[in-house]
CSV table of C-alpha atoms (C1' of nucleotides) in Angstrom, one decimal:
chain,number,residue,atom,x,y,z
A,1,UNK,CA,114.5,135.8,101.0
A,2,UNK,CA,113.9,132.8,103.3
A,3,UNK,CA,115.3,131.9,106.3
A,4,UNK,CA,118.0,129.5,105.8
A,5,UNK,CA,117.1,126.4,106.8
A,6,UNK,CA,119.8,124.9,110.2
A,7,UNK,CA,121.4,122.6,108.0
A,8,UNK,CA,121.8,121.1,104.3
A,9,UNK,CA,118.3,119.2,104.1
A,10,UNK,CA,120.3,117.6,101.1
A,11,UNK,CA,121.2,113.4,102.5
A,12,UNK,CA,120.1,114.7,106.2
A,13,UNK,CA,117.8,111.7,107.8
A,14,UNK,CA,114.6,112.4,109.1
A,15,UNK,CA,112.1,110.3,111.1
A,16,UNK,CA,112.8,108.1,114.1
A,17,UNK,CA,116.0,107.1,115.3
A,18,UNK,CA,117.4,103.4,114.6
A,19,UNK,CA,119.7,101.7,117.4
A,20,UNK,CA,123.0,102.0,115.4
A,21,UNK,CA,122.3,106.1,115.4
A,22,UNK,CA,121.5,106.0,119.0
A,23,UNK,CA,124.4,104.3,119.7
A,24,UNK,CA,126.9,106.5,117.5
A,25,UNK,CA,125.4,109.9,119.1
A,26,UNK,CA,125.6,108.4,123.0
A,27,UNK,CA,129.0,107.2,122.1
A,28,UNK,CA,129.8,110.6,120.8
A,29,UNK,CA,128.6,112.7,123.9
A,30,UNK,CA,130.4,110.3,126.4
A,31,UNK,CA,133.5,110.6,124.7
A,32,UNK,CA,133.4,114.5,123.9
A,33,UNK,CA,130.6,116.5,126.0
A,34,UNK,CA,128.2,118.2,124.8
A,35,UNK,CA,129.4,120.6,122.5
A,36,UNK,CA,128.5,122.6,119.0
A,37,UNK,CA,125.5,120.3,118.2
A,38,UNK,CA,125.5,121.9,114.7
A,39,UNK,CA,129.2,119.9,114.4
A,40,UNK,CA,128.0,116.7,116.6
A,41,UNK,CA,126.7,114.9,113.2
A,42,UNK,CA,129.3,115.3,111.3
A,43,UNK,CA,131.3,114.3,113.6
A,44,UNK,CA,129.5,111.5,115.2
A,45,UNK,CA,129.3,110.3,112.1
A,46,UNK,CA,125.0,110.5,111.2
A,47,UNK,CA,123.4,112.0,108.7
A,48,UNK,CA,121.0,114.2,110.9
A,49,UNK,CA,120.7,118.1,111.8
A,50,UNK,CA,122.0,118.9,114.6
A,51,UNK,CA,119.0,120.1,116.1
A,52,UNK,CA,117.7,116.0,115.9
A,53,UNK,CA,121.0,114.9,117.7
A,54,UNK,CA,119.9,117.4,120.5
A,55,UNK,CA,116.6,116.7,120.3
A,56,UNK,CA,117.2,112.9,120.7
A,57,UNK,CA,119.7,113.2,123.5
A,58,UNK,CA,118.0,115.5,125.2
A,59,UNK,CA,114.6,114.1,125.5
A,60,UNK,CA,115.7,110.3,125.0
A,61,UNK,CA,119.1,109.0,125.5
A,62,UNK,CA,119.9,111.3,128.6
A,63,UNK,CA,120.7,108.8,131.0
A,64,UNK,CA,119.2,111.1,133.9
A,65,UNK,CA,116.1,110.5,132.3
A,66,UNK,CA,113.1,108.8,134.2
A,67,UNK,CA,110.6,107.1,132.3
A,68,UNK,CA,107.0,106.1,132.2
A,69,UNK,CA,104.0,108.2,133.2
A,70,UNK,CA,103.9,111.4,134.8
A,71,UNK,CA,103.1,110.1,139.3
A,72,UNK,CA,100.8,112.5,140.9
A,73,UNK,CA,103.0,114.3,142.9
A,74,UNK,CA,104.4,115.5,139.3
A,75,UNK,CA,100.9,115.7,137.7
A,76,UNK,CA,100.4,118.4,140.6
A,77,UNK,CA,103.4,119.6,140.5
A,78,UNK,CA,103.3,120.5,137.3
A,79,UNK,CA,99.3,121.6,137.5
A,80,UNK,CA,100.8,124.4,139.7
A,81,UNK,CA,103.7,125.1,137.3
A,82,UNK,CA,101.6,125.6,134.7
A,83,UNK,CA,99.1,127.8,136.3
A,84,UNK,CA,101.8,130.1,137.3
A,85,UNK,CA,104.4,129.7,134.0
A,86,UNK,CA,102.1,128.8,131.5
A,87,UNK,CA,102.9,126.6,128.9
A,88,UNK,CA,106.9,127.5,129.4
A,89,UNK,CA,107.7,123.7,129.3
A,90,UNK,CA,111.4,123.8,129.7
A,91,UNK,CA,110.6,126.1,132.7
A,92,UNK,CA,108.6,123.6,134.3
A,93,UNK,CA,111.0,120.3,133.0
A,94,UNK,CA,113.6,122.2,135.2
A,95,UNK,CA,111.7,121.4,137.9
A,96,UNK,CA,111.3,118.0,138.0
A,97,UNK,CA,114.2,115.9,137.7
A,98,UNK,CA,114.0,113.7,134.9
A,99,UNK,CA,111.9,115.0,133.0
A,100,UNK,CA,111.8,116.8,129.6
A,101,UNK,CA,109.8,119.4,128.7
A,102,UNK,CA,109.1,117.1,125.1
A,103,UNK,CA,107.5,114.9,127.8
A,104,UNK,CA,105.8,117.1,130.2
A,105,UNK,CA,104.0,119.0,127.1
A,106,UNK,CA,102.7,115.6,125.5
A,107,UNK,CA,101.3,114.6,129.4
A,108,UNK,CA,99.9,117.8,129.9
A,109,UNK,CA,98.0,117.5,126.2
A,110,UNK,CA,96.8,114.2,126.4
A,111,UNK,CA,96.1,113.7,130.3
A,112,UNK,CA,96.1,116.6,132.5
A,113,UNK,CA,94.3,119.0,130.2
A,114,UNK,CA,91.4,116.4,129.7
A,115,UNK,CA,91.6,115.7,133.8
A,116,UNK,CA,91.0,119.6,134.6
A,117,UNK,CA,88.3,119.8,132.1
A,118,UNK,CA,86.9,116.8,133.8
A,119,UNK,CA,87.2,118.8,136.8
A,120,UNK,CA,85.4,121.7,135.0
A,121,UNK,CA,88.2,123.8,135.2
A,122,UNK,CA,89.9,125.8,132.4
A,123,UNK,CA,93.4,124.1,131.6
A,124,UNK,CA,94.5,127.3,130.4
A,125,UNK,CA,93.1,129.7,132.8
A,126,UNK,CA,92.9,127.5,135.0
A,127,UNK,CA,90.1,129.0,136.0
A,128,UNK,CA,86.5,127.2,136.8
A,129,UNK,CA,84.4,126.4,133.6
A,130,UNK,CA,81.0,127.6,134.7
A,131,UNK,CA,79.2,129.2,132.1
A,132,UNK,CA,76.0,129.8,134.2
A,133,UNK,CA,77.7,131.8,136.8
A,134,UNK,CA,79.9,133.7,134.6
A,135,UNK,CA,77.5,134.2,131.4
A,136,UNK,CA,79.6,137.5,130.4
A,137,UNK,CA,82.8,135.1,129.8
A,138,UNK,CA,85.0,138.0,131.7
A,139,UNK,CA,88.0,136.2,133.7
A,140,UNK,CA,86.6,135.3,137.3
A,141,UNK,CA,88.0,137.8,139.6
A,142,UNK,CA,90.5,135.9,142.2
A,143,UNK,CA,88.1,136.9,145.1
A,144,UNK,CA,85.3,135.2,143.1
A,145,UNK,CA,86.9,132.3,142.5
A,146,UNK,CA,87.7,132.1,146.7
A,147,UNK,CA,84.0,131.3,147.2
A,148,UNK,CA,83.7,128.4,144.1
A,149,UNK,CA,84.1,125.8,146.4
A,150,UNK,CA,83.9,122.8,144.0
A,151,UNK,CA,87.3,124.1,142.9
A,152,UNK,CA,88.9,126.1,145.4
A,153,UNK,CA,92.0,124.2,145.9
A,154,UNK,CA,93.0,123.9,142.6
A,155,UNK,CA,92.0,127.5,141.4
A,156,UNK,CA,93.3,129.2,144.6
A,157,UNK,CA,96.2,127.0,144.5
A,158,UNK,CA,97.3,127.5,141.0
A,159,UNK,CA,95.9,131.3,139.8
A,160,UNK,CA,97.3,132.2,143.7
A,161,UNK,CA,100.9,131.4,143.4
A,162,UNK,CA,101.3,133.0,140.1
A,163,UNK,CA,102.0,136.6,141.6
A,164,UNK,CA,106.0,136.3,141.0
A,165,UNK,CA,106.8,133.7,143.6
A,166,UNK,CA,108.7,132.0,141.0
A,167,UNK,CA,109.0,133.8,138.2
A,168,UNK,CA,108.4,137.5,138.2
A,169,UNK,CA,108.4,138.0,134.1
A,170,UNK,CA,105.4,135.6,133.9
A,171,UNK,CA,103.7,136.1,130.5
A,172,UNK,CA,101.0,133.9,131.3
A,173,UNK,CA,97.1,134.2,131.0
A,174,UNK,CA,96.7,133.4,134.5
A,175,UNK,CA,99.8,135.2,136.0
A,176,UNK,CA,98.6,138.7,134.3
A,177,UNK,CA,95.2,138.3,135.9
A,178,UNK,CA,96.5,137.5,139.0
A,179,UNK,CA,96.3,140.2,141.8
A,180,UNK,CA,98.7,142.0,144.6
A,181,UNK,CA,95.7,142.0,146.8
A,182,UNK,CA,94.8,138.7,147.1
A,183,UNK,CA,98.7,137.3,147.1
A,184,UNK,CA,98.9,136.8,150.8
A,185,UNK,CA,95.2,135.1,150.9
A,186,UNK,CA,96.2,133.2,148.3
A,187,UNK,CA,99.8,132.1,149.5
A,188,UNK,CA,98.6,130.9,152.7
A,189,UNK,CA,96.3,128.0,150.9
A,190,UNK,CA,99.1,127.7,148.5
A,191,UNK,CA,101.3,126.9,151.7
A,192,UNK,CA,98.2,124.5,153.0
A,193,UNK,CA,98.4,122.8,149.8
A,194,UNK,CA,102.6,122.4,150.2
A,195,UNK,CA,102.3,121.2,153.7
A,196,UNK,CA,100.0,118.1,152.4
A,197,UNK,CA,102.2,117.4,149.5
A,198,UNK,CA,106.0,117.0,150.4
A,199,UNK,CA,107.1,116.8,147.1
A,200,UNK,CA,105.4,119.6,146.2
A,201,UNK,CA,106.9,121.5,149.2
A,202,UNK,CA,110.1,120.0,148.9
A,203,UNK,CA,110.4,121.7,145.0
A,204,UNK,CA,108.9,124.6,145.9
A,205,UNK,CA,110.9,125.6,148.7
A,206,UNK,CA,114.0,125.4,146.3
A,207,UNK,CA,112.6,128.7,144.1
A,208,UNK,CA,116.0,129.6,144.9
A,209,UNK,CA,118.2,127.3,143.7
A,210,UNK,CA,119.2,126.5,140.3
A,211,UNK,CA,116.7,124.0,137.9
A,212,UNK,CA,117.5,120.8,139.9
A,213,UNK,CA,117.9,118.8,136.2
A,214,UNK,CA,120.8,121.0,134.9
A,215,UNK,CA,122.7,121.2,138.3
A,216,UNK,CA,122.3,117.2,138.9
A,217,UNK,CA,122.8,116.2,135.2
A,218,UNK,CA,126.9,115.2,135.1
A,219,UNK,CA,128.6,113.8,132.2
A,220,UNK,CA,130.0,110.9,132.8
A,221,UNK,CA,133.1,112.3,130.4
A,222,UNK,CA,134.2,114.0,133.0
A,223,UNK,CA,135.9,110.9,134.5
A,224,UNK,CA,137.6,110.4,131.5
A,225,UNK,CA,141.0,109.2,131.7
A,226,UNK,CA,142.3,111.6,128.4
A,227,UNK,CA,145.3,109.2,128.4
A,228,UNK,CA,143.0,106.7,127.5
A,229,UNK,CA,139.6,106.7,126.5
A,230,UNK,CA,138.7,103.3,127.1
A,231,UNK,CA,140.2,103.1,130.8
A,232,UNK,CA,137.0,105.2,132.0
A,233,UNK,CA,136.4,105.7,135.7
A,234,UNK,CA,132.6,106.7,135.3
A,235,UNK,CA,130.9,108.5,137.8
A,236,UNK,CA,127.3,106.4,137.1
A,237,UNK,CA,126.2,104.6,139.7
A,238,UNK,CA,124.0,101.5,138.8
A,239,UNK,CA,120.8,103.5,138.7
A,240,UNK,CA,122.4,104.9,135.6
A,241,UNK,CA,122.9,101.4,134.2
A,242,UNK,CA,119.6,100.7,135.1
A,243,UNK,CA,118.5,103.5,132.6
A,244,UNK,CA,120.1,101.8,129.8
A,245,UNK,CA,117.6,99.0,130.4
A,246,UNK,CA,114.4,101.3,131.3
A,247,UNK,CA,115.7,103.2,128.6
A,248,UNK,CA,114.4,100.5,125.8
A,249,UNK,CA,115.2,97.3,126.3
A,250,UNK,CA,118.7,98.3,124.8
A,251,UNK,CA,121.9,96.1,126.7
A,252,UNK,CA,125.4,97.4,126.7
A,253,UNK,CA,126.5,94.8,123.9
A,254,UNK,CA,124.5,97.1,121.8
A,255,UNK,CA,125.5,100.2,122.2
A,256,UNK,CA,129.2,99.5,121.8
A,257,UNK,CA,129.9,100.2,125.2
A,258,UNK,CA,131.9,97.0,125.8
A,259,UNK,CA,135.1,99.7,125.3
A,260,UNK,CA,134.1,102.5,127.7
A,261,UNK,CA,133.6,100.9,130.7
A,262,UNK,CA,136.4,98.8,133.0
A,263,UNK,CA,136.2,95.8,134.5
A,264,UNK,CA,134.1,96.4,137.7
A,265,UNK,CA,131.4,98.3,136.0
A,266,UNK,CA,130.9,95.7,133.3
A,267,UNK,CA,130.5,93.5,136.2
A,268,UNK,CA,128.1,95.5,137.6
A,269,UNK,CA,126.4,95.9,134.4
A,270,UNK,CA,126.1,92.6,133.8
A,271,UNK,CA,125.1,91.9,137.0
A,272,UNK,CA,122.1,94.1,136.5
A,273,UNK,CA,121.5,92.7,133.2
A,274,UNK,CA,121.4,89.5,134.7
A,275,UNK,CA,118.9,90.1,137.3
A,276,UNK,CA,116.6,91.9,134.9
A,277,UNK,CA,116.4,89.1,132.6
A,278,UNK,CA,115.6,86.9,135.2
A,279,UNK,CA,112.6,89.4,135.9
B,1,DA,C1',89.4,88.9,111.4
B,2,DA,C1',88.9,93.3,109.3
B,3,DT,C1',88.2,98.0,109.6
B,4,DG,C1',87.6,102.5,111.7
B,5,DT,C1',88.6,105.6,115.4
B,6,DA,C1',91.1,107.5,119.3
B,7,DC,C1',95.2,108.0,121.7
B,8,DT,C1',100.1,108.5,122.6
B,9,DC,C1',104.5,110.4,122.0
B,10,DA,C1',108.8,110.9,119.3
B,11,DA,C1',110.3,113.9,116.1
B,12,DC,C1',110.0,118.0,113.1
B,13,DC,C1',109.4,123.0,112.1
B,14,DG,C1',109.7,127.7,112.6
B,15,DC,C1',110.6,131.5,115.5
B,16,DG,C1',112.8,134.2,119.1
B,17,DA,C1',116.7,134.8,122.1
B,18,DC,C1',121.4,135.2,122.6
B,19,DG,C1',126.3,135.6,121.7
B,20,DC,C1',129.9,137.1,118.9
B,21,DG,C1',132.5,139.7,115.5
C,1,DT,C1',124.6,149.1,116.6
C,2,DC,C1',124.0,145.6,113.2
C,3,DG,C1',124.1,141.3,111.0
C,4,DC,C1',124.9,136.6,111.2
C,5,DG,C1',125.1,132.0,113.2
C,6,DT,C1',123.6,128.9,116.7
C,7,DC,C1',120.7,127.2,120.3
C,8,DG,C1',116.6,126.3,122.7
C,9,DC,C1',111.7,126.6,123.0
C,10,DG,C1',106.9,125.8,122.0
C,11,DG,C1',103.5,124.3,118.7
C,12,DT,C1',102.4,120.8,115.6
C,13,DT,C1',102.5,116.6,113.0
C,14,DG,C1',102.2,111.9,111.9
C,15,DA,C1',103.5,107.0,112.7
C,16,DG,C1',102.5,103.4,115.7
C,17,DT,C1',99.5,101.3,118.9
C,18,DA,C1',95.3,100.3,121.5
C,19,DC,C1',90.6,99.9,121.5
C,20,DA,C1',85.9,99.7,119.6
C,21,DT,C1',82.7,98.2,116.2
DNA sequence: AATGTACTCAACCGCGACGCG
DNA sequence: TCGCGTCGCGGTTGAGTACAT
């Protein structure tokens, strides 16, 4: 007996999203939240799964999403996520605003992976790829990989902050192999390393707090006025507006939105809309 | 200009985790 | 405790695009 499959394949669309859908699914989460996404299609109105409506919205038509290419702050940031989480994407997406772990995955495939190899280290080890000095193929012993100066900040760095700094159930290659001995050798290059990056030192030091992304990330439904759904007092500020442009080239006009927002932000909206025409 | 190849990234699939009755 | 339904995650695919020949 098969697994049953999450939802009638019968009249279900598949493949990329056209404008119109877009626009019925962001209508539908502004106006009701995000709730049951195995009920959002039906009652959205599309003829998707609800695992596509979540998929879409989350790693698309969030408007706390940033877009373009990975900066190297992130790249690094995410270098040393990786080394200590291992490929636990949505782990590491928590931990840089705006991004989804859809995204970071495809960067880490087609960039950063080829960069370390480049570098002649192991992206999944992220241990050094020297054959010559290693012929028995045995993980390099953290202590070895100390004196590998070619790559010390970026072993040390990442295979040194995996001992349970951030995450003490780490599965990871490189978190297992990691050991209690060398943690404090280790955590006082790992703090070197945070003290020349800000950002990275700025994320890191917040191991406390909750994923930045989820605590940040408010629905704008909240400033619903449940009298009347068009009279909304949204809490974006015009960097969210600005998303619907980064977003892809979509205006307001065409998401229907021309009934959700009041007077001021559509002046503000259009203001922006303005300007980046004029670009 | 036409064709082949490489690359990117949105989207899909299947599985495990979790919550609930 | 067990079974079921749902959600979220990570791996993979494939269409679209860029670049090379």
């Amino acid at each position: 007996m098969g697994r049953q499959p999450c939802c009638d394949k019968l009249g279900v669309k598949k493949g990329p999203w056209t404008t119109e859908e877009d626009t019925k699914l962001i209508n539908f989460i502004l106006t009701n939240g995000q709730c049951c996404w195995r009920a959002v299609p039906k009652l959205a109105g599309l003829r998707r799964c609800g695992k596509s409506c979540r998929l879409r919205w989350t790693n698309y038509l969030r408007p706390d999403l940033k877009r373009g290419l990975l900066s190297d702050a992130e790249e690094k940031m995410v270098i040393d996520l990786h080394a200590r989480l291992g490929n636990r994407w949505s782990k590491i997406a928590a931990r840089l605003p705006g991004r989804t772990d859809n995204e970071i995955k495809n960067h880490w495939n087609t960039h950063i992976k080829k960069k370390l190899l480049k570098m002649g280290i192991d992206p999944v080890t992220h241990e050094p790829l020297i054959k010559e000095e290693n012929p028995t193929d045995q993980p390099i012993q953290e202590s070895d990989q100390n004196k590998n100066n070619d790559h010390q900040q970026v072993v040390v760095v990442t295979a040194g902050a995996t001992s349970s700094e951030l995450d003490n159930s780490s599965t990871s290659s490189s978190s297992a192999s990691s050991s209690e001995n060398s943690c404090n050798e280790s955590k006082l290059v790992l703090d070197t390393f945070k003290e020349n990056d800000p950002l990275l030192s700025c994320l890191l030091e917040a191991d406390d707090a909750p994923p930045l992304i989820d605590s940040s990330w408010e629905l704008p439904v909240k400033s619903f006025d449940n009298n009347n759904n068009n009279n909304m007092t949204s809490s974006w500020d015009d960097e969210s507006f600005n998303w619907l442009f980064d977003c892809q080239d979509f205006g307001i006009h065409d998401f229907g939105f021309d009934n959700c927002f009041n007077d001021v932000e559509l002046e503000v909206f259009n203001t922006i809309y303005d300007m980046e025409n004029k670009k």
